[in-house]
Short mmCIF file of C-alpha atoms in Angstrom, two decimals:
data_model
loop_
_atom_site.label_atom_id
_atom_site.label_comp_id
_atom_site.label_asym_id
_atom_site.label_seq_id
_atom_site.Cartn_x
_atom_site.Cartn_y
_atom_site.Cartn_z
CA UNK A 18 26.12 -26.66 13.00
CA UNK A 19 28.71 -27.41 15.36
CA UNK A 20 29.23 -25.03 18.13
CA UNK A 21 26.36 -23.16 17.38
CA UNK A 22 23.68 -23.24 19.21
CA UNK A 23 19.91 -24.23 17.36
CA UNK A 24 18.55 -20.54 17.75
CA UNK A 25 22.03 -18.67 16.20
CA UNK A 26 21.58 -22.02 13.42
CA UNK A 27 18.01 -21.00 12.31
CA UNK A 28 18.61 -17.05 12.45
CA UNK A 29 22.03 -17.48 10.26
CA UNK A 30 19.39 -20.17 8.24
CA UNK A 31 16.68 -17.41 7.89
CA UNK A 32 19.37 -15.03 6.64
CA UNK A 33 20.87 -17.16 3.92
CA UNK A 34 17.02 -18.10 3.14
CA UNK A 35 16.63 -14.00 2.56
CA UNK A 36 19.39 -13.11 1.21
CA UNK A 37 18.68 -16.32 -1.34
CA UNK A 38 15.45 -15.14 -1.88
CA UNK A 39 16.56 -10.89 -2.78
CA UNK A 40 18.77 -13.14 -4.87
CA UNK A 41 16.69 -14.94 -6.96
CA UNK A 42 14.60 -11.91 -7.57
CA UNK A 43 16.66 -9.39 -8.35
CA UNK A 44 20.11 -11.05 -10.16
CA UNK A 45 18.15 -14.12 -11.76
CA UNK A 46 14.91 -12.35 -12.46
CA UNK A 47 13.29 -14.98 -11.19
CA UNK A 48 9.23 -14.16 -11.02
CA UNK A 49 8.56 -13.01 -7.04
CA UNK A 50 5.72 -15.85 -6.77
CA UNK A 51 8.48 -18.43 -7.94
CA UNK A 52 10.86 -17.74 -5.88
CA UNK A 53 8.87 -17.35 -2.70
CA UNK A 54 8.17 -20.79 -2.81
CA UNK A 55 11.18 -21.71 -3.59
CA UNK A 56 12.35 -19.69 -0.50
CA UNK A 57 10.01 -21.38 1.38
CA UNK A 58 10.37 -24.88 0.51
CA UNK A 59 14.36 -24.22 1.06
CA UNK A 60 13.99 -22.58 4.31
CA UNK A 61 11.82 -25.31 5.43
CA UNK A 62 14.24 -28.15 4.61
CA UNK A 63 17.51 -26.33 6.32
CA UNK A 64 15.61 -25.82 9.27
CA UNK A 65 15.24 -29.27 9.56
CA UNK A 66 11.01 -29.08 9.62
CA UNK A 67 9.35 -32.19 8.99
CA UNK A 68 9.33 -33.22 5.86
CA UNK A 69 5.59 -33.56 5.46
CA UNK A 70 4.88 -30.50 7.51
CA UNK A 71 6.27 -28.08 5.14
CA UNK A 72 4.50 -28.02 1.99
CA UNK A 73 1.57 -28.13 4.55
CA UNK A 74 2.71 -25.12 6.36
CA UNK A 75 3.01 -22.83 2.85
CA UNK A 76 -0.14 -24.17 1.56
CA UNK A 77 -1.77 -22.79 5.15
CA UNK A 78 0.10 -19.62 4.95
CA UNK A 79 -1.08 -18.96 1.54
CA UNK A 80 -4.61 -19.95 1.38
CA UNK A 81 -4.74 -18.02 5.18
CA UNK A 82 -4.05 -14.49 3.74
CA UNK A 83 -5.79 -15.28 0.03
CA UNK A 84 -8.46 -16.21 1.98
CA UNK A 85 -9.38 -12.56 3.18
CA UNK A 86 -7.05 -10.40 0.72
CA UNK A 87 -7.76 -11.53 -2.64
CA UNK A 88 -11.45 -11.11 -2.28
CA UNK A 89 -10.42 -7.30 -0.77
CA UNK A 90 -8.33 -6.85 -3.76
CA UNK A 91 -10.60 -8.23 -6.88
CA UNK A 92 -13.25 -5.86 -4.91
CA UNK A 93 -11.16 -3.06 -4.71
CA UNK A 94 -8.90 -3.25 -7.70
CA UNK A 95 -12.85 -3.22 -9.70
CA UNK A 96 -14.01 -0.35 -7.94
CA UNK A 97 -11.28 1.37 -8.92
CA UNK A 98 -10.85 0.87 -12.31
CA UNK A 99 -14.77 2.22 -12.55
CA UNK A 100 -13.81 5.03 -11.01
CA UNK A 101 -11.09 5.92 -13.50
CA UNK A 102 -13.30 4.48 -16.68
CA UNK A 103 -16.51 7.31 -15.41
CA UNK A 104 -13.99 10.09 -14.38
CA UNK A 105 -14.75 9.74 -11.00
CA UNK A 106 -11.17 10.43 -10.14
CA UNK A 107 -10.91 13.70 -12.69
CA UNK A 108 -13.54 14.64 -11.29
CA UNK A 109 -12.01 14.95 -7.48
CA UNK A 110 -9.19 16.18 -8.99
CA UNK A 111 -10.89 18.84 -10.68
CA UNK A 112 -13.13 20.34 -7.75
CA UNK A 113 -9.88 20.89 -5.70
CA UNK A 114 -7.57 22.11 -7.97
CA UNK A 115 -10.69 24.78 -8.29
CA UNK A 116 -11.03 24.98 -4.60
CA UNK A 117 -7.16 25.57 -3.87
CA UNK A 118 -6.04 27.91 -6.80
CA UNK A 119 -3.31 27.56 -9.15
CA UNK A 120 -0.61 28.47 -6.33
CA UNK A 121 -1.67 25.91 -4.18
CA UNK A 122 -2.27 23.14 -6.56
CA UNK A 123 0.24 20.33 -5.47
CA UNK A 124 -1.90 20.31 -2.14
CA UNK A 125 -5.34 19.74 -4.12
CA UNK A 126 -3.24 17.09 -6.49
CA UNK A 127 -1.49 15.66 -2.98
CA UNK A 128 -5.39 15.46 -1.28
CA UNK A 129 -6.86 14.20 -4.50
CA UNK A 130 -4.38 11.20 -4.65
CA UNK A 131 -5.12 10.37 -1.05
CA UNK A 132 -8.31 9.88 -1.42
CA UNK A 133 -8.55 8.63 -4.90
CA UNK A 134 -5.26 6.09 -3.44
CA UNK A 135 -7.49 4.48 -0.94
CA UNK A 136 -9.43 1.74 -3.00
CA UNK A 137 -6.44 1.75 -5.50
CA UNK A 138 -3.03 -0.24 -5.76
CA UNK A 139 -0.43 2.40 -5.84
CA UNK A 140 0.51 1.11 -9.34
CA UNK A 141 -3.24 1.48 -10.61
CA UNK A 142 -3.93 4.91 -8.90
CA UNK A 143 -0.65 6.50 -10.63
CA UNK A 144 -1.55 5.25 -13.87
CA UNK A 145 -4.90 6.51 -12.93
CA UNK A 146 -3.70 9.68 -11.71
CA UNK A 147 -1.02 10.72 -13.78
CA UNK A 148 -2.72 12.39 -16.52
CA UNK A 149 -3.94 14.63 -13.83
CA UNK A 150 -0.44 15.73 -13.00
CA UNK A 151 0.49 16.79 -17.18
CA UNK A 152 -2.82 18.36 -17.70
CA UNK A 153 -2.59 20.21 -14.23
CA UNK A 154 1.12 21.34 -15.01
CA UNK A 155 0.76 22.48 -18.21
CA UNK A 156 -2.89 24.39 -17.49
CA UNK A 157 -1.23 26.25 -14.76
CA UNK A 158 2.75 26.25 -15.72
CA UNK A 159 3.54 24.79 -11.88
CA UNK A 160 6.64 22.27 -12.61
CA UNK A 161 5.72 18.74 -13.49
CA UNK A 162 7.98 17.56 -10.45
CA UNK A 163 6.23 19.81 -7.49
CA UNK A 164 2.47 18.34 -8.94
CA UNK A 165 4.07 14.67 -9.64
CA UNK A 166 6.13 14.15 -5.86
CA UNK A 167 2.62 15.93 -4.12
CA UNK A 168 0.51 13.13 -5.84
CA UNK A 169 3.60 10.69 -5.34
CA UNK A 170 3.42 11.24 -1.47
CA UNK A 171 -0.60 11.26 -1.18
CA UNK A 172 -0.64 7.14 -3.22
CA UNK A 173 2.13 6.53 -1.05
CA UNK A 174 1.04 7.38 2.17
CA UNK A 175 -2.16 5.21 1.82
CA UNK A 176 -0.70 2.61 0.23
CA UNK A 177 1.54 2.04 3.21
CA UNK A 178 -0.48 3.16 6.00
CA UNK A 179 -4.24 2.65 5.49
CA UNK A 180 -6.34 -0.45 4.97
CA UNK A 181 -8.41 -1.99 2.73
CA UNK A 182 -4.68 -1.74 1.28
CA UNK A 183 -3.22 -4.80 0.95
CA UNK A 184 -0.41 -4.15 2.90
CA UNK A 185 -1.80 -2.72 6.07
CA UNK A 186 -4.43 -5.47 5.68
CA UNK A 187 -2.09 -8.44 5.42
CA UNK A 188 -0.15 -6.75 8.90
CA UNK A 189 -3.88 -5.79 10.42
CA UNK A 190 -4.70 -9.67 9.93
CA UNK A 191 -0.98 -10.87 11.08
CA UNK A 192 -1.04 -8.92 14.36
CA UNK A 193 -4.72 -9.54 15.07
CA UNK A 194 -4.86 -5.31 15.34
CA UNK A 195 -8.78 -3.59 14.76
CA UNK A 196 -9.33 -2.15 11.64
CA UNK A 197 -11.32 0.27 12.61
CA UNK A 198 -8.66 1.49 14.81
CA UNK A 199 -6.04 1.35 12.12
CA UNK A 200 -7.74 3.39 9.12
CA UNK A 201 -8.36 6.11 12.02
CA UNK A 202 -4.50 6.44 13.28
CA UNK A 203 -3.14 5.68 9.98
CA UNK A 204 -5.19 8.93 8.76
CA UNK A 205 -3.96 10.80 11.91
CA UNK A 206 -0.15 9.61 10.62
CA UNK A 207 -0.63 9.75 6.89
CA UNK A 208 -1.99 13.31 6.03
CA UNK A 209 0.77 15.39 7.64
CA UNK A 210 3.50 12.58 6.85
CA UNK A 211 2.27 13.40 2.83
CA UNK A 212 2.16 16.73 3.35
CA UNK A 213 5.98 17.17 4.87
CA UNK A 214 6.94 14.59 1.73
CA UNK A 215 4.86 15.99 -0.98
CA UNK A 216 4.03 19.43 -1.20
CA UNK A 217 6.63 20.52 1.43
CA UNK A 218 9.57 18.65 -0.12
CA UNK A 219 8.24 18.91 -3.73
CA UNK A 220 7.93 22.55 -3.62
CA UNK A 221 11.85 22.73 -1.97
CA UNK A 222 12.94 19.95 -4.90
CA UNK A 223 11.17 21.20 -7.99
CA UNK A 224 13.41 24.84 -7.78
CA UNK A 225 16.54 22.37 -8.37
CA UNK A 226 14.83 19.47 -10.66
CA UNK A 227 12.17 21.05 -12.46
CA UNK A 228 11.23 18.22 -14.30
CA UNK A 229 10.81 18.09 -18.13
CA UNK A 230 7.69 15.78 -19.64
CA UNK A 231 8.11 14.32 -22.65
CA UNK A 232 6.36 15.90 -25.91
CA UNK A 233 4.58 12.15 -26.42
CA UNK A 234 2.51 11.89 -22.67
CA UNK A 235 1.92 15.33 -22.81
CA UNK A 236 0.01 15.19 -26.53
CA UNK A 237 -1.31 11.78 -25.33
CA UNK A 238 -2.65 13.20 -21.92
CA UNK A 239 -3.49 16.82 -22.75
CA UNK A 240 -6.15 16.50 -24.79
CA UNK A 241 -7.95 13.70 -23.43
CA UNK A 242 -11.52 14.91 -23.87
CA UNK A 243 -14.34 12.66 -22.32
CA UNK A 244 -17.69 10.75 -24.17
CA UNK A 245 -19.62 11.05 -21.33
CA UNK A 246 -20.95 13.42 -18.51
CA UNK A 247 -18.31 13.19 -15.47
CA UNK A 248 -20.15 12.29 -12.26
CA UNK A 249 -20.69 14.46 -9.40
CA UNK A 250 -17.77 15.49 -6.67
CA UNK A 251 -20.15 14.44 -4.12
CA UNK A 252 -21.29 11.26 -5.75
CA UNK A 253 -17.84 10.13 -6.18
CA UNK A 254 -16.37 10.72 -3.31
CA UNK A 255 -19.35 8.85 -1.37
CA UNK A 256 -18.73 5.54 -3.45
CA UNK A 257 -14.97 5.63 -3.10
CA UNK A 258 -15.54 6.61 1.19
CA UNK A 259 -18.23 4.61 1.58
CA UNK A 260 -16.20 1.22 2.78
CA UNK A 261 -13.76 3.39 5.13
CA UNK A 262 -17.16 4.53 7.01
CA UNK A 263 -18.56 1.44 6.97
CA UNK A 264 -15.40 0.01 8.83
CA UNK A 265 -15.36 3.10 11.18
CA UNK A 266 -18.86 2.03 11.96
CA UNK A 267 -17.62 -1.56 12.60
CA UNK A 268 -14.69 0.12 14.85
CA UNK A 269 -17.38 2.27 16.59
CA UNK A 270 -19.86 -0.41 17.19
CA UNK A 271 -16.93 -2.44 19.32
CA UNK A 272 -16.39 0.31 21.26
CA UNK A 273 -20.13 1.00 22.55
CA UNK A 274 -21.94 -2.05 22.36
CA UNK A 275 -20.86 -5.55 24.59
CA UNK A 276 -19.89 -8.52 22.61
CA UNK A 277 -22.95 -10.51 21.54
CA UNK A 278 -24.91 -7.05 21.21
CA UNK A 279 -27.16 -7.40 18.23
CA UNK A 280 -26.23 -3.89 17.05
CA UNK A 281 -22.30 -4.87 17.22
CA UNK A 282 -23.29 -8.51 15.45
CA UNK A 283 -24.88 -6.96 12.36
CA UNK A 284 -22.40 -3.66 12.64
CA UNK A 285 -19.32 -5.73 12.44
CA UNK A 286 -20.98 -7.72 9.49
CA UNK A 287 -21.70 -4.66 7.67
CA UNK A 288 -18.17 -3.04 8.41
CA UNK A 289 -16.21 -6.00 7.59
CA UNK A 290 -13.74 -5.03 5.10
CA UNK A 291 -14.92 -7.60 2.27
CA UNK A 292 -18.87 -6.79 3.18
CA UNK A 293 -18.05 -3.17 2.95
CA UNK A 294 -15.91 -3.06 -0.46
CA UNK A 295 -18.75 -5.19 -2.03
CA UNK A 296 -21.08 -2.54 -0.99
CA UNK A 297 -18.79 0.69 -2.20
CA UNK A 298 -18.23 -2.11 -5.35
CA UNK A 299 -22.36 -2.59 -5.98
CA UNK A 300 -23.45 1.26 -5.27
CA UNK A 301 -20.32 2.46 -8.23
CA UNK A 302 -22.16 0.00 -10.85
CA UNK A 303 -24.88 2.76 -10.30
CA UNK A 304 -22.76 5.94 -9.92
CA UNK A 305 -19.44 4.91 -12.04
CA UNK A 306 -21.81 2.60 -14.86
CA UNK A 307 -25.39 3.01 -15.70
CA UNK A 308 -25.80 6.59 -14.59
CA UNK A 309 -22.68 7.28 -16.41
CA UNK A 310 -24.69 5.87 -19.75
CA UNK A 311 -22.15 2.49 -19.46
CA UNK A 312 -24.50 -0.77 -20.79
CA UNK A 313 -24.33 -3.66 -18.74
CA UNK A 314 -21.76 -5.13 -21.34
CA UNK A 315 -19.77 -2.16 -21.35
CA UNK A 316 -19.85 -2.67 -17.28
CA UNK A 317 -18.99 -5.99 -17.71
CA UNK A 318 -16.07 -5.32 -19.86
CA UNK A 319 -13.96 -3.01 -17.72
CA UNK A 320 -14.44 -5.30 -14.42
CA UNK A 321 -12.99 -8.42 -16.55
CA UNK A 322 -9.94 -6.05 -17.63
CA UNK A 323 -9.41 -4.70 -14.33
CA UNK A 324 -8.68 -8.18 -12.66
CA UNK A 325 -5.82 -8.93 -15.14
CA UNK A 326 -2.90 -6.75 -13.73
CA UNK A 327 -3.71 -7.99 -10.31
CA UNK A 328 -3.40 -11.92 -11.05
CA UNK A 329 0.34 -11.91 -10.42
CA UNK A 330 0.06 -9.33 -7.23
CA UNK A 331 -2.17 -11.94 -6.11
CA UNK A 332 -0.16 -14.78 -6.20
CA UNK A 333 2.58 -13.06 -5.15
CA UNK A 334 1.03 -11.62 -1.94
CA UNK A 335 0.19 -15.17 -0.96
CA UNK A 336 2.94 -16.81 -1.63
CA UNK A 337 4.73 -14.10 0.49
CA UNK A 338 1.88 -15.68 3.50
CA UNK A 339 3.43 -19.12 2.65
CA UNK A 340 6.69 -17.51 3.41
CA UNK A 341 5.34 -15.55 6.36
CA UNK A 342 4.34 -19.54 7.48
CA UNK A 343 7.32 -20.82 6.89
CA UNK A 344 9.13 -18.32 9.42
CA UNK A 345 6.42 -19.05 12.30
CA UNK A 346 6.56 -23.03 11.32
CA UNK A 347 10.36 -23.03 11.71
CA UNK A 348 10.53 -21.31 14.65
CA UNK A 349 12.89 -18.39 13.11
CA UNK A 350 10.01 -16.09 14.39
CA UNK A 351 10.27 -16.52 17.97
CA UNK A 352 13.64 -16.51 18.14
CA UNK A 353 13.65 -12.92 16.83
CA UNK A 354 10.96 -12.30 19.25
CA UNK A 355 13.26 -13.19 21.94
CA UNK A 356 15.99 -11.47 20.71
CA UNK A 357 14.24 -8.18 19.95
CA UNK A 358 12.64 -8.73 23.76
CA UNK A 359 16.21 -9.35 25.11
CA UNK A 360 17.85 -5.92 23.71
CA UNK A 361 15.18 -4.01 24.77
CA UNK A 362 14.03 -2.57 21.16
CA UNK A 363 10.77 -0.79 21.42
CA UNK A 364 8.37 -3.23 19.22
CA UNK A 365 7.53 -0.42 17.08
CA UNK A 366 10.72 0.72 16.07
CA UNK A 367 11.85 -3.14 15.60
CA UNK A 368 8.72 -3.16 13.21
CA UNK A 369 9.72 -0.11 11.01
CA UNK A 370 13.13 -1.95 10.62
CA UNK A 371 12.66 -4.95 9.73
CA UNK A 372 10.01 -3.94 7.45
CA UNK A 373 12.67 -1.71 5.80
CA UNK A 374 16.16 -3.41 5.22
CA UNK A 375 13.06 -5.95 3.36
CA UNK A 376 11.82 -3.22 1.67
CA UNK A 377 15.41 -2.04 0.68
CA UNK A 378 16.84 -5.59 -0.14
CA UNK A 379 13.10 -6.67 -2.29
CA UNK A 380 11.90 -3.63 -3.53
CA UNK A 381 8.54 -4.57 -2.80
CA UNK A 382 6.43 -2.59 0.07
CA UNK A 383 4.03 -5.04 -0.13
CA UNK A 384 6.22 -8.34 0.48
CA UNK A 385 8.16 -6.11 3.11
CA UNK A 386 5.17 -5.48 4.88
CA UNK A 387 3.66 -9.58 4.99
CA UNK A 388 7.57 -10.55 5.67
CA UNK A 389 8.25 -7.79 8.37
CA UNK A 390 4.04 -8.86 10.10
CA UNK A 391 5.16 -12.45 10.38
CA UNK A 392 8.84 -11.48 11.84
CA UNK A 393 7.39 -9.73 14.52
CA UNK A 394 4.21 -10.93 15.31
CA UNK A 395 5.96 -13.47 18.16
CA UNK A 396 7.13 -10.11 19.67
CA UNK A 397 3.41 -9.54 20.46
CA UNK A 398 3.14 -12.97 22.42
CA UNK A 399 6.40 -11.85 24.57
CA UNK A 400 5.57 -7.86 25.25
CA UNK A 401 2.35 -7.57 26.24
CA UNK A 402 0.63 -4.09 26.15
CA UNK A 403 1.91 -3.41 22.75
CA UNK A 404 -0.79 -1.54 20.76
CA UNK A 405 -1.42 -3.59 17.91
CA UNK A 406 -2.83 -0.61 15.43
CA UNK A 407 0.57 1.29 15.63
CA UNK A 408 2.98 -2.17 14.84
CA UNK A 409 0.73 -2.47 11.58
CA UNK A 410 1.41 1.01 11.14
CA UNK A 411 5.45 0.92 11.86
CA UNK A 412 5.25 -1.98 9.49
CA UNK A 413 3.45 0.13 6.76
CA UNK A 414 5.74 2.71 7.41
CA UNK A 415 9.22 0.61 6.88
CA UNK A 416 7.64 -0.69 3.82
CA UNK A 417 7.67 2.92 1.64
CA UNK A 418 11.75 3.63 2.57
CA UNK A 419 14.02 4.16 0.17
CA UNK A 420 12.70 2.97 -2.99
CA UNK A 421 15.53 2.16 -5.27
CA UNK A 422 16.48 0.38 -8.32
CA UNK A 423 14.83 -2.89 -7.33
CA UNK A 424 11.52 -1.19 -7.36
CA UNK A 425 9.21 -1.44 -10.08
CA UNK A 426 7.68 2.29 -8.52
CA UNK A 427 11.18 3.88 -9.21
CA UNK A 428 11.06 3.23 -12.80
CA UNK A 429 7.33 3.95 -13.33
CA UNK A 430 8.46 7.46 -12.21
CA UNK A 431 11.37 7.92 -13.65
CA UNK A 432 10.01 7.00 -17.42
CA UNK A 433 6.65 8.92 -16.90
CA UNK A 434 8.91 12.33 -15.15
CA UNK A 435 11.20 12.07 -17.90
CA UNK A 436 14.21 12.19 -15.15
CA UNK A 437 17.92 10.50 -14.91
CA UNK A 438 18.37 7.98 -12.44
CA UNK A 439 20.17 10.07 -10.15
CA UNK A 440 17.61 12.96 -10.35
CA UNK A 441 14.71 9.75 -9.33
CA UNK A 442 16.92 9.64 -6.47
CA UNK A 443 16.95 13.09 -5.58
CA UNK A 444 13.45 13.34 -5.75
CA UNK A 445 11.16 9.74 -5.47
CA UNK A 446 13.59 8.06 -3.23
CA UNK A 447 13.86 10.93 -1.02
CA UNK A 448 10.27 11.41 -1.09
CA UNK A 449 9.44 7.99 0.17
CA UNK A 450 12.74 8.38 2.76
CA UNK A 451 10.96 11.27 4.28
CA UNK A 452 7.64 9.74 3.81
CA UNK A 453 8.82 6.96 6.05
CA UNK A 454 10.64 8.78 8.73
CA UNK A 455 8.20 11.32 8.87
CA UNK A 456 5.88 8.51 9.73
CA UNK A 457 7.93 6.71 12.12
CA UNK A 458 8.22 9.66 14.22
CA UNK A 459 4.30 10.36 14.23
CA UNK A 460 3.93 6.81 15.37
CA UNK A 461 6.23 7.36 18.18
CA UNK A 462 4.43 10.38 19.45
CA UNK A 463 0.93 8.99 18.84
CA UNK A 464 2.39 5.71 20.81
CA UNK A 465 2.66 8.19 24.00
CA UNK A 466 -1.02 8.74 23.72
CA UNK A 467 -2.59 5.61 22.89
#
């Protein structure tokens, strides 16, 4: 500590704490939640916190962004997995792969994943969504990799840019931004920054990595032949838009009526994220269950199983809050808030970048996103005038770059594609590269504007 002066001390501190952390995950396998609070806990004692402020601090952080998330993500991760159990998502998938024609399928697959993405976990909707992509290449003899990078780009898009995901919820909550305001510009930035990834790039890729499934998914997937009546195009896609209107609603209601307005009061109850996935959540027991012929058990059932995959993503995204805490607490925040102020680095771009060498160094979009929020919130405090909407967005955007071996995505795609590591590379890394950039550079220009 000599010679060095308290704010070098606790940026060289929140380093080691990082690097410690990447550590821990990736070379000792330690279990994410674990070593977040390890992390934590460490980062807190070097800093020289307290003692009996910094258990305090992680418990706040945590319970803080549980509070709101994991009630978004029990509602959303059960609305989804209805969907998929009624067809609701073969359905979409169907009606524009019939609208667009077989030569312009990977932009119906790309559009159905967008939409079907937004409720959905990008793990969930691939799983959900990937016996699209073998039925749709072998139907219509398109390669598996132009269909699979299209559908790639449309999950990943909204899992990095557009709330009720986690991700772009956690930052919308971090940097006080309007949600509203967010799901509108991050459709403005997502749709063209999946089309230049997916169907763009996909259809350039494929000619030089076709892609070969393997005999097993495609006799597993091919075939799949349904018990019950598939429900409407129309019905579907109302249940699964219904909370994104409800919080455009919310975001239009703040915009016309005063504070205090009765209108706005009940508006902004009604478009309130958790309020409006309940509602999307209550109307698919209708569409997605009974009308589907599901019994109430049978309803039941599939909510209870849907909740078990996300237990750990749970405690993991709050423990990354208690993290998040810990960097505010300790004062590492503002000093990178100064910093960033001091060099001149527009807020946005310092977003996308710190969001991505934690992206690159975790693997996880969703920890780089909470991490990146909390690093640069303090920037807010010190620039004034920053638009909030489009630092949750940078964030979002940083989060999706260069998925590599660290990321559980890169494998999923790999084993499912049938591909070497170095063709993943060529073609899901470089997907979410452009993805990213392509982003960044739409957030820039919309920055000019708003």
């Amino acid at each position: 500590m000599l010679g060095m002066s308290k704010d070098t001390f606790l940026l060289v501190d929140a380093a080691v704490t990082i690097i410690g952390l990447i550590v821990l995950i990736t070379r000792f396998k330690v279990h994410p939640f674990v070593a977040l609070i390890l992390a934590a806990g460490f980062l807190g004692l070097s800093s020289g916190m307290p003692v009996d402020l910094i258990m305090k601090s992680f418990q706040d952080g945590f319970g803080g962004v549980l509070g709101f998330v994991g009630i978004v993500l029990g509602l959303g991760t059960m609305l989804g997995k209805l969907m998929a159990e009624s067809g609701g998502a073969d359905q979409i998938a169907q009606t524009l792969i019939d609208a667009f024609g077989k030569q312009r399928v990977h932009w119906a697959i790309m559009l159905a994943a967008f939409l079907v993405g937004i409720p959905l976990f990008f793990e969930i909707g691939f799983v959900l969504l990937i016996p699209l992509v073998f039925v749709v290449a072998s139907r219509t003899g398109v390669s598996l990799v132009k269909v699979g990078i299209s559908l790639l780009a449309g999950l990943s898009a909204v899992h990095g840019l557009v709330p009720p995901h986690p991700g772009p919820l956690l930052a919308v909550g971090v940097f006080g931004a309007d949600i509203g305001k967010t799901i509108f510009y991050g459709l403005i930035v997502g749709l063209p920054a999946a089309a230049i990834a997916g169907p763009m790039f996909g259809a350039f890729i494929s000619r030089r990595i076709p892609g070969h499934a393997s005999p097993e998914l495609v006799a597993q997937f091919v075939q799949d032949t349904r018990t019950h009546t598939l429900p409407g195009f129309g019905v579907t896609l109302a249940t699964i838009l219904l909370p994104v209107v409800l919080m455009l609603l919310k975001a239009f209601a703040d915009v016309t009526f005063a504070a205090g307005h009765p209108v706005r009061s009940w508006l902004d109850l009604i478009g309130h994220p958790i309020t409006a996935l309940l509602a999307a959540l209550l109307l698919s027991l209708y569409t997605f269950g009974s009308a589907r012929g599901f019994s109430r058990e049978v309803i039941g059932k599939h909510l209870n199983d849907s909740l078990l995959p996300v237990a750990g993503i749970i405690l993991i995204v709050g423990a990354g809050g208690g993290f998040k805490q810990m960097l505010v607490a300790s004062g590492v925040g503002d000093v990178i808030g100064h910093m960033a102020v001091q060099a001149h680095v527009n807020p946005i771009l310092l977003a996308w970048l710190v969001a991505a060498v934690i992206r690159v160094a975790t693997g996880s979009a969703t920890v780089a996103t909470i991490t990146g929020a909390g690093i640069v919130a303090p920037v807010l405090a010190l620039t004034p005038g920053v638009n909030r909407e489009l630092l949750v967005l940078a964030t979002g955007a940083g989060s999706v770059v260069l998925s590599h071996v660290n990321d559980a995505g890169f494998w999923l795609v790999k084993q499912y594609f049938n591909m070497t590591v170095e063709e993943t590379f060529k073609t899901w890394t470089a997907m979410e590269t452009i993805l990213s950039v392509v982003a960044l550079g739409l957030i820039m220009l919309l920055s000019l504007v708003v």
